[in-house]
PDB file of C-alpha atoms in Angstrom:
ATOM      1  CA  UNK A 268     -18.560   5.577 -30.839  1.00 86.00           C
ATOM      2  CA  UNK A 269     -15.015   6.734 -30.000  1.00 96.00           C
ATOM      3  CA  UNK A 270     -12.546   5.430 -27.679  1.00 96.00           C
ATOM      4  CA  UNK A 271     -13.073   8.825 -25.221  1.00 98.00           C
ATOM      5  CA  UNK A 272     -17.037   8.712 -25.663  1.00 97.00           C
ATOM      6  CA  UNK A 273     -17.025   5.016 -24.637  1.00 98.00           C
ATOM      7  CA  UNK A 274     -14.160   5.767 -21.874  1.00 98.00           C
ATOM      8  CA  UNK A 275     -16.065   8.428 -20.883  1.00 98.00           C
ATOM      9  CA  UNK A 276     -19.864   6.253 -20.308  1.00 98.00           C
ATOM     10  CA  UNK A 277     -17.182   3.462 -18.433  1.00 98.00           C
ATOM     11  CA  UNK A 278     -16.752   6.206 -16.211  1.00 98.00           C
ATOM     12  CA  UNK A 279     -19.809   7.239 -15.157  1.00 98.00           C
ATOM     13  CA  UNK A 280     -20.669   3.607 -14.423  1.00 98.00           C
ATOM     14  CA  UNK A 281     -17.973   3.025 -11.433  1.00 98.00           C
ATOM     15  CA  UNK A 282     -17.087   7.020 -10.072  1.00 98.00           C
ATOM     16  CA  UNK A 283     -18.770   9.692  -8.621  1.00 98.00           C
ATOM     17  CA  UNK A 284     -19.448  12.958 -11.183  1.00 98.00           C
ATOM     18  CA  UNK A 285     -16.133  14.383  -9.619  1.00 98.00           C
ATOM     19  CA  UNK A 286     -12.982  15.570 -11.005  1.00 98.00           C
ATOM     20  CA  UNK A 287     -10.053  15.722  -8.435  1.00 98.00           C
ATOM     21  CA  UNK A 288      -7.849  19.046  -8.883  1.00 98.00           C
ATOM     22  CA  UNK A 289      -4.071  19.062  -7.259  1.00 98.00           C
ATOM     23  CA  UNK A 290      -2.196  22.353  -6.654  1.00 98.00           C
ATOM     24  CA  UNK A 291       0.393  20.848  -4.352  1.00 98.00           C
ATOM     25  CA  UNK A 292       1.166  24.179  -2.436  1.00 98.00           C
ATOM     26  CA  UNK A 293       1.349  21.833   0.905  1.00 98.00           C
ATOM     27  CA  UNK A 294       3.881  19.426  -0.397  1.00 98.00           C
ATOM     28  CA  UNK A 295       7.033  20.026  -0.460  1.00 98.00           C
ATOM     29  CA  UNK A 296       9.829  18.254  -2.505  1.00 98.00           C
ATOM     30  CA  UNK A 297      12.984  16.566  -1.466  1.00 98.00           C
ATOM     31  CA  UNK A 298      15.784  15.927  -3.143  1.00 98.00           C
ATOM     32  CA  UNK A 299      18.227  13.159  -0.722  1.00 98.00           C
ATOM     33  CA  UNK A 300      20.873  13.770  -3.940  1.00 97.00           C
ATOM     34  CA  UNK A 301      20.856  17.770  -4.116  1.00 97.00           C
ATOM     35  CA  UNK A 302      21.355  18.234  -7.559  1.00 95.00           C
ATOM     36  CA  UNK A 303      23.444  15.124  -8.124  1.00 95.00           C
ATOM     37  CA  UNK A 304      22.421  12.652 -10.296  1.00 94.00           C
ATOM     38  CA  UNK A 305      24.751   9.797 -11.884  1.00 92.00           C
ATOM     39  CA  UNK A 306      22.365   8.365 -14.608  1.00 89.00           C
ATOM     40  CA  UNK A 307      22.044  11.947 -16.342  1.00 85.00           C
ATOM     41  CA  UNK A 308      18.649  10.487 -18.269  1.00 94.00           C
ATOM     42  CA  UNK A 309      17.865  11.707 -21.626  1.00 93.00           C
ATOM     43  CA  UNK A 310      14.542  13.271 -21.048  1.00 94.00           C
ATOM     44  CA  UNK A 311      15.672  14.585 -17.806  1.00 94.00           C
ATOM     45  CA  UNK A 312      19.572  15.055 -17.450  1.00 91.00           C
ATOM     46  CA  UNK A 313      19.065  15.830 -13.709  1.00 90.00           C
ATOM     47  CA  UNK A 314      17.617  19.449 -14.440  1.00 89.00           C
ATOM     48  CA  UNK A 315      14.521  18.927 -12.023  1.00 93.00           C
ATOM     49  CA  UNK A 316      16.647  18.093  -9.027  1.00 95.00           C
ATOM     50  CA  UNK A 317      17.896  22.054  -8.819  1.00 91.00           C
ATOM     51  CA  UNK A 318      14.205  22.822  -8.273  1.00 93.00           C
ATOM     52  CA  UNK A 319      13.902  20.621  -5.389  1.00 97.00           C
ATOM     53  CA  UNK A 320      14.792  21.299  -1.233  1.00 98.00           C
ATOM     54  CA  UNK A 321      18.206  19.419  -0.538  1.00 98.00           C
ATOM     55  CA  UNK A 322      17.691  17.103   2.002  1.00 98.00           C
ATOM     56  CA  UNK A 323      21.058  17.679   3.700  1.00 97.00           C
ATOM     57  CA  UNK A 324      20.056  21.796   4.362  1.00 97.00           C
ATOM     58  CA  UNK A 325      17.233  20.460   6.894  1.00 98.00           C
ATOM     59  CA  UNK A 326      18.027  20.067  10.243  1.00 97.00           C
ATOM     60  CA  UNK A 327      14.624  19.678  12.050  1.00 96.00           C
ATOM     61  CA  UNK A 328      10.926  18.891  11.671  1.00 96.00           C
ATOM     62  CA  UNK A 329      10.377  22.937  12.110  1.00 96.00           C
ATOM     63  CA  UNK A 330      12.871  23.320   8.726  1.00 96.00           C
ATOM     64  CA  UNK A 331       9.561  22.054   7.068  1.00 97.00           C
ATOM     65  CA  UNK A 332       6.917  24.356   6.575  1.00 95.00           C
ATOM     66  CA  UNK A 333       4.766  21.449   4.606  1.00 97.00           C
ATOM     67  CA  UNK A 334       2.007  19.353   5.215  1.00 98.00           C
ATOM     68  CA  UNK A 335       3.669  16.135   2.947  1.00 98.00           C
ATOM     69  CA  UNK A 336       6.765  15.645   1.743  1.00 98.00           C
ATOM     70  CA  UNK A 337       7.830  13.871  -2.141  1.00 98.00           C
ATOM     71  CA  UNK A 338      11.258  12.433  -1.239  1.00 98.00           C
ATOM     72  CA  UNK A 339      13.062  11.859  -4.254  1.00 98.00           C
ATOM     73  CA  UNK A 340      16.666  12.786  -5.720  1.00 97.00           C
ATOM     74  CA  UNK A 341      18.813  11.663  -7.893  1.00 96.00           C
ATOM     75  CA  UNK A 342      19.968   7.660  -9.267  1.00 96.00           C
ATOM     76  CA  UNK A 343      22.867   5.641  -8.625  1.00 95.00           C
ATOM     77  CA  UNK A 344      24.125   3.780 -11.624  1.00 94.00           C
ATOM     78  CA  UNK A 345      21.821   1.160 -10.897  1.00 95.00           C
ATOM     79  CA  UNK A 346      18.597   3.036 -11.344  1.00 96.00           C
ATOM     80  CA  UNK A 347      18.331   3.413  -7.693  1.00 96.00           C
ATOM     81  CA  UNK A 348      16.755   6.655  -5.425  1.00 97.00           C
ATOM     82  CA  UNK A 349      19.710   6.146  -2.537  1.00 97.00           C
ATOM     83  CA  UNK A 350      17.062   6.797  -0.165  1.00 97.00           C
ATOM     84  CA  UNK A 351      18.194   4.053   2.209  1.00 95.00           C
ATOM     85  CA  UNK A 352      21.042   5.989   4.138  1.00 95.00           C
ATOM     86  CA  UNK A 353      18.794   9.024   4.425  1.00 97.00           C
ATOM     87  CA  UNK A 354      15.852   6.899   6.753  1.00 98.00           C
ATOM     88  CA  UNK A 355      16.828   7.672   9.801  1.00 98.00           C
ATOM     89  CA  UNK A 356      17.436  11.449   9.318  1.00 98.00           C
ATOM     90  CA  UNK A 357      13.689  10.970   7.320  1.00 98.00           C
ATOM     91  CA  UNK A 358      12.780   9.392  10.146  1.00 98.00           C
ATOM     92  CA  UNK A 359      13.240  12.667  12.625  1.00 97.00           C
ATOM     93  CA  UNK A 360      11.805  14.600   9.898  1.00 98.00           C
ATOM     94  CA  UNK A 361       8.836  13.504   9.651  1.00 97.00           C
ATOM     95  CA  UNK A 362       6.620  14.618  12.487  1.00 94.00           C
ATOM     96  CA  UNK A 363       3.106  14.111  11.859  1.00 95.00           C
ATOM     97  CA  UNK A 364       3.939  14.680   8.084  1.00 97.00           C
ATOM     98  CA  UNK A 365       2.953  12.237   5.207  1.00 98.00           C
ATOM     99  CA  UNK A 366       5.690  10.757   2.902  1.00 98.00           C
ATOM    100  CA  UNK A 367       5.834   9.795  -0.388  1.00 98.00           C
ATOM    101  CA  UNK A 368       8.950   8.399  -1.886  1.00 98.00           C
ATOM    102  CA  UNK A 369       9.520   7.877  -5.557  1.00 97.00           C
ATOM    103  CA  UNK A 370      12.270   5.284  -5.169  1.00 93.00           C
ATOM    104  CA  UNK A 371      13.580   3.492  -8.414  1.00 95.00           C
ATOM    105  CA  UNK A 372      15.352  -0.207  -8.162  1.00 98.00           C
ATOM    106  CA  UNK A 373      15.405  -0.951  -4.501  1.00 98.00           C
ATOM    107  CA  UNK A 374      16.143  -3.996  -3.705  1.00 98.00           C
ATOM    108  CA  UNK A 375      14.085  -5.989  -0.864  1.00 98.00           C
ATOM    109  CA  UNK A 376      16.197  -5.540   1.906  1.00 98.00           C
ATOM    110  CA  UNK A 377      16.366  -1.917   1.122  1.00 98.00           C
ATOM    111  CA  UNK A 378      12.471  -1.772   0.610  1.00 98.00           C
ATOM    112  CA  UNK A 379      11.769  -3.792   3.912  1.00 98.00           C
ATOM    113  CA  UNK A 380      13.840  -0.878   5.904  1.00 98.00           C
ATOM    114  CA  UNK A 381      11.536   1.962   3.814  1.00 97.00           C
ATOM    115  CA  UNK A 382       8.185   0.754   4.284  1.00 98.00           C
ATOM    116  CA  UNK A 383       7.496   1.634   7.910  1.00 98.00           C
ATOM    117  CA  UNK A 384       8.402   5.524   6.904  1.00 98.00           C
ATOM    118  CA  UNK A 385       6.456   5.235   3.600  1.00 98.00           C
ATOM    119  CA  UNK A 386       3.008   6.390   4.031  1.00 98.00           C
ATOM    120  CA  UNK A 387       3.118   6.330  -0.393  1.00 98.00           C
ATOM    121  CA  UNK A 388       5.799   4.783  -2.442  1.00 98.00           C
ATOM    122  CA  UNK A 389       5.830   6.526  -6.828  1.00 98.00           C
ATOM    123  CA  UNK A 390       7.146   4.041  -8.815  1.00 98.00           C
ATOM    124  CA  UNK A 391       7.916   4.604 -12.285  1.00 98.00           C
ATOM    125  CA  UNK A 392       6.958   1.651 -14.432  1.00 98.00           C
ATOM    126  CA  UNK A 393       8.725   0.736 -17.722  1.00 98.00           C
ATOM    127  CA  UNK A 394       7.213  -1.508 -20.665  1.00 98.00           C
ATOM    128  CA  UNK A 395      10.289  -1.883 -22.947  1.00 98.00           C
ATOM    129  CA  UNK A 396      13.428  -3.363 -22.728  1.00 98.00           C
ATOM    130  CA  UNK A 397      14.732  -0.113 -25.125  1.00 98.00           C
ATOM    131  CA  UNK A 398      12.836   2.492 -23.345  1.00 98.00           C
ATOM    132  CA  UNK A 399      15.493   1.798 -20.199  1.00 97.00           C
ATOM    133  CA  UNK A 400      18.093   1.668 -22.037  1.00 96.00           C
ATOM    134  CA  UNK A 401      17.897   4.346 -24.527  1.00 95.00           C
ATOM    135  CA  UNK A 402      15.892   6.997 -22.360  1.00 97.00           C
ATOM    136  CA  UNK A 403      17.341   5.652 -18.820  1.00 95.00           C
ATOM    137  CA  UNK A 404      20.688   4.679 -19.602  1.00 93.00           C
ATOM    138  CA  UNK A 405      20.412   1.565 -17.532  1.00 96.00           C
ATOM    139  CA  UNK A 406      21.700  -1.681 -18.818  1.00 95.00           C
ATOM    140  CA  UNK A 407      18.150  -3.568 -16.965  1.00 97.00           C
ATOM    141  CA  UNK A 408      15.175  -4.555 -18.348  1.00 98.00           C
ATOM    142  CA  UNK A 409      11.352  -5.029 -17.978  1.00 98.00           C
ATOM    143  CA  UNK A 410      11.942  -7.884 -15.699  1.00 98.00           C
ATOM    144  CA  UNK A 411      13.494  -5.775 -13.032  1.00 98.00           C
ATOM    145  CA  UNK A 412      10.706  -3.136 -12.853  1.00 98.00           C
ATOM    146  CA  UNK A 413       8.370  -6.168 -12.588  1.00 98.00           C
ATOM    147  CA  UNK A 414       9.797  -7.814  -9.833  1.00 98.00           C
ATOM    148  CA  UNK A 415      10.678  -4.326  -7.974  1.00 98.00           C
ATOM    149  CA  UNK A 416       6.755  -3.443  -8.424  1.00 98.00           C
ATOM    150  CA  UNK A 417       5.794  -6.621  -6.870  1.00 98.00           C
ATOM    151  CA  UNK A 418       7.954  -6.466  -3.739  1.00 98.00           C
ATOM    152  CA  UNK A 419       7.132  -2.689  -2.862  1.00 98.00           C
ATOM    153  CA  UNK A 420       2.779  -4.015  -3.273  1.00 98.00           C
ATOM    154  CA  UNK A 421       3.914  -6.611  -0.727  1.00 98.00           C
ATOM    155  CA  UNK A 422       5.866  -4.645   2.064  1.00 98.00           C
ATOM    156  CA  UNK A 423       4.534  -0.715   1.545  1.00 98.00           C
ATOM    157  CA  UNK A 424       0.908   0.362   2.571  1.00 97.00           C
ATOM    158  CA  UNK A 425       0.186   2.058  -0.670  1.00 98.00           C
ATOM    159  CA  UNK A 426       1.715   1.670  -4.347  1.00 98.00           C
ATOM    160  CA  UNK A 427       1.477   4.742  -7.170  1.00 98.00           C
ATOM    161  CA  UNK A 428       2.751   3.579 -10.581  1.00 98.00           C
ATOM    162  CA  UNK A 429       3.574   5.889 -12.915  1.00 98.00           C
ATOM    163  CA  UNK A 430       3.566   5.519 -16.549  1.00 98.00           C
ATOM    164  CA  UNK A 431       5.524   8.037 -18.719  1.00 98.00           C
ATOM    165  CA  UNK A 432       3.735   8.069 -22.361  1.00 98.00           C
ATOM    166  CA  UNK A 433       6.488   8.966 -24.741  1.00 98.00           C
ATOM    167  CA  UNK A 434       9.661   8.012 -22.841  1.00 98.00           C
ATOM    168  CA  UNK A 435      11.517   6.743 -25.839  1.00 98.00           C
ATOM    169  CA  UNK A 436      11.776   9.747 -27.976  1.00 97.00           C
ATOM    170  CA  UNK A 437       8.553  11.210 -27.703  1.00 97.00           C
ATOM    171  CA  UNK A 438       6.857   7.627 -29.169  1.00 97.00           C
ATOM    172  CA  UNK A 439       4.894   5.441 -27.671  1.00 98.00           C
ATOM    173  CA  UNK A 440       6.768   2.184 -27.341  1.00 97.00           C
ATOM    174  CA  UNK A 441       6.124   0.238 -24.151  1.00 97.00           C
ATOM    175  CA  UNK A 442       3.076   2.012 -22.705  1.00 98.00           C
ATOM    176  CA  UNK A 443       0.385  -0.560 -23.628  1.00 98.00           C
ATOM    177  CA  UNK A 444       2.844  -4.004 -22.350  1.00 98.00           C
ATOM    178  CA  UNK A 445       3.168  -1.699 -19.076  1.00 98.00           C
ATOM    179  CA  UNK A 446      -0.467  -0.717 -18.606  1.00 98.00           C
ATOM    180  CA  UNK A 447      -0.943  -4.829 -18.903  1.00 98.00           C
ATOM    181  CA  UNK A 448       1.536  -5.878 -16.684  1.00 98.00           C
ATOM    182  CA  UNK A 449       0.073  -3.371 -13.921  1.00 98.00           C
ATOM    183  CA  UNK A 450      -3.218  -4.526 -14.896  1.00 98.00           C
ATOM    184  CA  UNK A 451      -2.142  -8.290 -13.941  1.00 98.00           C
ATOM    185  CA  UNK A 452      -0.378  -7.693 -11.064  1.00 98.00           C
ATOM    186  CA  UNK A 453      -2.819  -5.412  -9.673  1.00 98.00           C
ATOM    187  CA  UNK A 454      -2.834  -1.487  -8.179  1.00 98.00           C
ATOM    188  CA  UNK A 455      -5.086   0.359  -7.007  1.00 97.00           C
ATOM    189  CA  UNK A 456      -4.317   3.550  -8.602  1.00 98.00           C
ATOM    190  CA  UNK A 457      -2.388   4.512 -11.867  1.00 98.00           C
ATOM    191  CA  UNK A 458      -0.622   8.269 -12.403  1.00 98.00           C
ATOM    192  CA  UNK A 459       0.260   9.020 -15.953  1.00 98.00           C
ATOM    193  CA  UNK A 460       2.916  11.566 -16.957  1.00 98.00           C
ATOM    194  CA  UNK A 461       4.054  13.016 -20.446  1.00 98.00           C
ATOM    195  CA  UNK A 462       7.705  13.425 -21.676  1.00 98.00           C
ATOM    196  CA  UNK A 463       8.422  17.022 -21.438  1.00 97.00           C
ATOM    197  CA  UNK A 464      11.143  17.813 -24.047  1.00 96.00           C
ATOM    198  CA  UNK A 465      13.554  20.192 -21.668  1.00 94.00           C
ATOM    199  CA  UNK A 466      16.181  22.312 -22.414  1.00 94.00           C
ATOM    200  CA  UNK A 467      19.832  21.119 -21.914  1.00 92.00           C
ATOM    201  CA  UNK A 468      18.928  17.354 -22.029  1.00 94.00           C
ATOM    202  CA  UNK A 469      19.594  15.170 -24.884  1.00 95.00           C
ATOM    203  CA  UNK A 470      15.426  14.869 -25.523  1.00 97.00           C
ATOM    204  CA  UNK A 471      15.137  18.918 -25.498  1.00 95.00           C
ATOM    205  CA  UNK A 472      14.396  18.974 -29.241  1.00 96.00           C
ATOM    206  CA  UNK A 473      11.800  16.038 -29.401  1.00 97.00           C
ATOM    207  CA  UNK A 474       8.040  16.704 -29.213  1.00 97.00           C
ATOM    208  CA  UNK A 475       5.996  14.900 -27.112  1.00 98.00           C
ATOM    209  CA  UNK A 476       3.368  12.149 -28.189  1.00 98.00           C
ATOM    210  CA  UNK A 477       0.579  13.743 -30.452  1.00 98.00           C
ATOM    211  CA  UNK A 478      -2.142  14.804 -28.126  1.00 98.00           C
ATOM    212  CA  UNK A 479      -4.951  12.885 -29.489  1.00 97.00           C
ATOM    213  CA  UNK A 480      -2.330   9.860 -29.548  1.00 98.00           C
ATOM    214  CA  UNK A 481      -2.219  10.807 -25.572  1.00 98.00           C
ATOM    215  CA  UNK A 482      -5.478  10.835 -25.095  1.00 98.00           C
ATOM    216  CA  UNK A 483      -6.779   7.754 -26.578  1.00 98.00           C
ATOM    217  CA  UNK A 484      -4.327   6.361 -24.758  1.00 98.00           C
ATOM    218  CA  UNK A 485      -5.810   7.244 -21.781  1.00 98.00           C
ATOM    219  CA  UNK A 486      -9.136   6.056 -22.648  1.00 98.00           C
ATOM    220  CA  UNK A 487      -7.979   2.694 -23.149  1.00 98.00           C
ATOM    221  CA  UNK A 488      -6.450   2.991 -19.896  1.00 98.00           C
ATOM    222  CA  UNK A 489     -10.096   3.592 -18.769  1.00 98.00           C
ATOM    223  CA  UNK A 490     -11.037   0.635 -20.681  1.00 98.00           C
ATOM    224  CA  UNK A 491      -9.120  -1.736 -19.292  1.00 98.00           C
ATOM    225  CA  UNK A 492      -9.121  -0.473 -15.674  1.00 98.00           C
ATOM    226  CA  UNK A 493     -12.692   0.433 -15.006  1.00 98.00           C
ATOM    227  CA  UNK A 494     -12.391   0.648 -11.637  1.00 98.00           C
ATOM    228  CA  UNK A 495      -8.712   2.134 -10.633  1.00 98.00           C
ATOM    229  CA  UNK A 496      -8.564   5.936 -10.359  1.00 98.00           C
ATOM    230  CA  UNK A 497      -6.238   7.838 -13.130  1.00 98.00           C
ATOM    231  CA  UNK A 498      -4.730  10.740 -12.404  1.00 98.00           C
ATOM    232  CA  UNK A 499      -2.794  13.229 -15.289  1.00 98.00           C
ATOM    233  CA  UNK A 500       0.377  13.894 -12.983  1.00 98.00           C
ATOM    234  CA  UNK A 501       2.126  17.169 -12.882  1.00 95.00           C
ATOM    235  CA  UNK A 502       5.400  16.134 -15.525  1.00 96.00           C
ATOM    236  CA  UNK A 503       3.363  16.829 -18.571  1.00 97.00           C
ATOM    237  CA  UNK A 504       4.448  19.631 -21.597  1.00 97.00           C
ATOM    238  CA  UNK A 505       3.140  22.940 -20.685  1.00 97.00           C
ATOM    239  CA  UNK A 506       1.246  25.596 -23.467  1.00 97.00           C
ATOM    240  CA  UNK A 507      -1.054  25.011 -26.119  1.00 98.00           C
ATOM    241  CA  UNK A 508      -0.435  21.326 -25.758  1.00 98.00           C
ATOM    242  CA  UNK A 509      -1.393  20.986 -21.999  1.00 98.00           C
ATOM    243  CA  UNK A 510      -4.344  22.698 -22.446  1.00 98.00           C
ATOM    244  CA  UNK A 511      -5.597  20.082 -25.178  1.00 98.00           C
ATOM    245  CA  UNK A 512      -4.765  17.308 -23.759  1.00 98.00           C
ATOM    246  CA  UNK A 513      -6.241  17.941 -19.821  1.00 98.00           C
ATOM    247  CA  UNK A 514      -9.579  18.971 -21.753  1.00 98.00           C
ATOM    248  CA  UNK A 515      -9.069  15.272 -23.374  1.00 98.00           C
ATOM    249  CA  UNK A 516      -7.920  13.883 -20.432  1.00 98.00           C
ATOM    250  CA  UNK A 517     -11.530  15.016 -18.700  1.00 98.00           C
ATOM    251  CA  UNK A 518     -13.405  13.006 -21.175  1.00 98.00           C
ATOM    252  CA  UNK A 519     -11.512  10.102 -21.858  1.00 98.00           C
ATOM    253  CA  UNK A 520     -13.017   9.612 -17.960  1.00 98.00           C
ATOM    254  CA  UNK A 521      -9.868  10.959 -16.340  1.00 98.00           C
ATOM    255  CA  UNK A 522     -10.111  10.595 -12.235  1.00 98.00           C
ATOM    256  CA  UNK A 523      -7.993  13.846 -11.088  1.00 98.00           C
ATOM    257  CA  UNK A 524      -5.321  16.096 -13.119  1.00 98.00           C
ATOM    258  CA  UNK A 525      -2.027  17.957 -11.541  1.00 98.00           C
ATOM    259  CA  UNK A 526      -1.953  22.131 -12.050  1.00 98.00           C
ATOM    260  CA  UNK A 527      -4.859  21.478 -14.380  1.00 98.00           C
ATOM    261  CA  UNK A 528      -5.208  24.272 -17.362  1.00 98.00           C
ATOM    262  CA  UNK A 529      -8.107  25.843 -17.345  1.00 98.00           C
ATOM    263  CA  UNK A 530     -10.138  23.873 -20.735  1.00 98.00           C
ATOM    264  CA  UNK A 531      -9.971  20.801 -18.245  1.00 98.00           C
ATOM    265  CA  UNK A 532     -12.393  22.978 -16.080  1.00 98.00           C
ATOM    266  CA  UNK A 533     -14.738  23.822 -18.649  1.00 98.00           C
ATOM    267  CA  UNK A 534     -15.077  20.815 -19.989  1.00 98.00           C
ATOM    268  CA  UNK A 535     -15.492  19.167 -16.581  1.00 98.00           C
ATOM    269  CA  UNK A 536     -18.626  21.395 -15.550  1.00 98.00           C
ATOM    270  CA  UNK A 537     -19.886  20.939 -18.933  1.00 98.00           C
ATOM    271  CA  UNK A 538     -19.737  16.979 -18.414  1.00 98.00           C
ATOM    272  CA  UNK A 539     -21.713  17.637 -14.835  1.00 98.00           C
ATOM    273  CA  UNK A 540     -18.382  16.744 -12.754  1.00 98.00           C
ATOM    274  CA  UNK A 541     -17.990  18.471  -9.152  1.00 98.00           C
ATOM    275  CA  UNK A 542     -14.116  19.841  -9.177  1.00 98.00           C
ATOM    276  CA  UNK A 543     -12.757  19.140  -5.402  1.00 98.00           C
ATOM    277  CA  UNK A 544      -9.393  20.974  -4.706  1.00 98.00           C
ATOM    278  CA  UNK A 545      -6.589  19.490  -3.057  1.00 98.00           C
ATOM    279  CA  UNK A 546      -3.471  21.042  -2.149  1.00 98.00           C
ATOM    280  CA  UNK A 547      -1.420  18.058  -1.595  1.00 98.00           C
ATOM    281  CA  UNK A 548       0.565  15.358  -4.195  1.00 97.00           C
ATOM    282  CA  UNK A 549      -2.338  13.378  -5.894  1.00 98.00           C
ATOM    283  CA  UNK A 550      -0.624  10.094  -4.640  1.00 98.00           C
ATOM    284  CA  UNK A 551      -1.470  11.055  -1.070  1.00 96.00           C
TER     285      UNK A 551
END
């Protein structure tokens, strides 16, 4: 028996015959940098900020036409979201509206002031000392992504981490030591993305992880966390290679996929799973 087919029964042991779908139409995402970031990251070189709603062109909770709101922008040199002088203009935001903030390195003061306004916090979590410093340009290491981790699961009500398979030039170099670490220190729900090779940044030439390599990876993920809810995030590569892997991804026992291509779908009804829609961020 394979790593999916035995990923796959796991499954079907612990979770419902469902397979969550996100179109995030209702979310909308904030950038609290514009399109300024100082790290310039290798996979990303600050090209998905431009995409994003500045935070300083909103003026009042009727600016936002959204049921949620991803609040996000660029780093500081430290690795850091500067999210912390934004709360209080957050704050009036926010209305009735759910927030989910993908923050980086806070420290605890900073993530003691956030919490209250956090209804999610997105954490990216690293596994390798030379994934953060090759791909992220930051001179930190695993250390500080534990010990960031552990203070946002003790102040904020709910704790996404994200693992990025691929990161360091389209390998897979720290996933597994991260997937344990999270597995130790406990969550209650794990998003994986894949490195998207994108024009202009210093990884646009690199291909991603092979997609089988991708998807036994998530069915060890499945292994080892029978009971926490996966979800395929929305940063994946698009194409041929997207359609593969979310078909993969469905039977290596998969909880919920982002903008889902459409082979996920058939293999989902052909594995009995009931596909419920939601038009929100799958952290929320």
């Amino acid at each position: 028996m394979t790593k999916i087919e035995s990923a796959w029964q796991l499954r079907q042991q612990y979770f419902a015959p469902e397979l969550h779908l996100y179109r995030p139409v209702k979310t909308l995402s904030i950038s609290v940098t514009g399109a300024s970031c100082a790290l310039k990251c290798a996979h990303c070189g600050g090209h998905y900020l431009s995409a994003m709603t500045n935070l300083a062109d909103l003026r009042s909770p009727e600016d936002i036409r959204a049921d949620s709101c991803l609040i996000s922008g660029g780093c500081t040199p430290e690795g850091k979201v500067p999210v912390s002088a934004c709360l209080e203009k957050l704050a009036r935001l926010k209305g009735n509206r759910r927030y989910n903030f993908h923050v980086g390195l806070l420290n605890e003061e900073e993530i003691k002031a956030l919490a209250p306004l956090a209804d999610t916090v997105s954490f990216d979590f690293l596994g390798a000392d030379s994934t953060i410093q090759k791909t992220l340009k930051l001179n930190k290491q695993v250390a500080d992504y534990q010990r960031c981790y552990e203070l946002l699961r003790r102040y904020c009500a709910h704790v996404a981490p994200h693992i990025c398979l691929g990161l360091e030039e389209g390998r897979l170099v720290g996933e597994t030591r991260a997937l344990e670490l999270l597995a130790r220190a406990g969550l209650e729900q794990l998003v994986f993305i894949v490195l998207r090779p994108t024009p202009g940044t210093q990884y646009a030439q690199l291909s991603p992880p092979p997609v089988e390599e991708t998807a036994e990876f998530l069915a060890r993920a499945r292994l080892r966390l029978p009971q926490v809810p996966l979800t395929l995030g929305c940063m994946r590569p698009g194409g041929l290679y997207r359609q593969q892997l979310d078909a993969l991804a469905v039977a290596a026992g998969i909880n919920g996929i982002v903008q889902p291509a459409a082979p996920a779908l058939v293999k989902a009804r052909q594995l009995g799973l009931t596909l419920k829609e939601h038009q929100e961020c799958c952290v929320l």
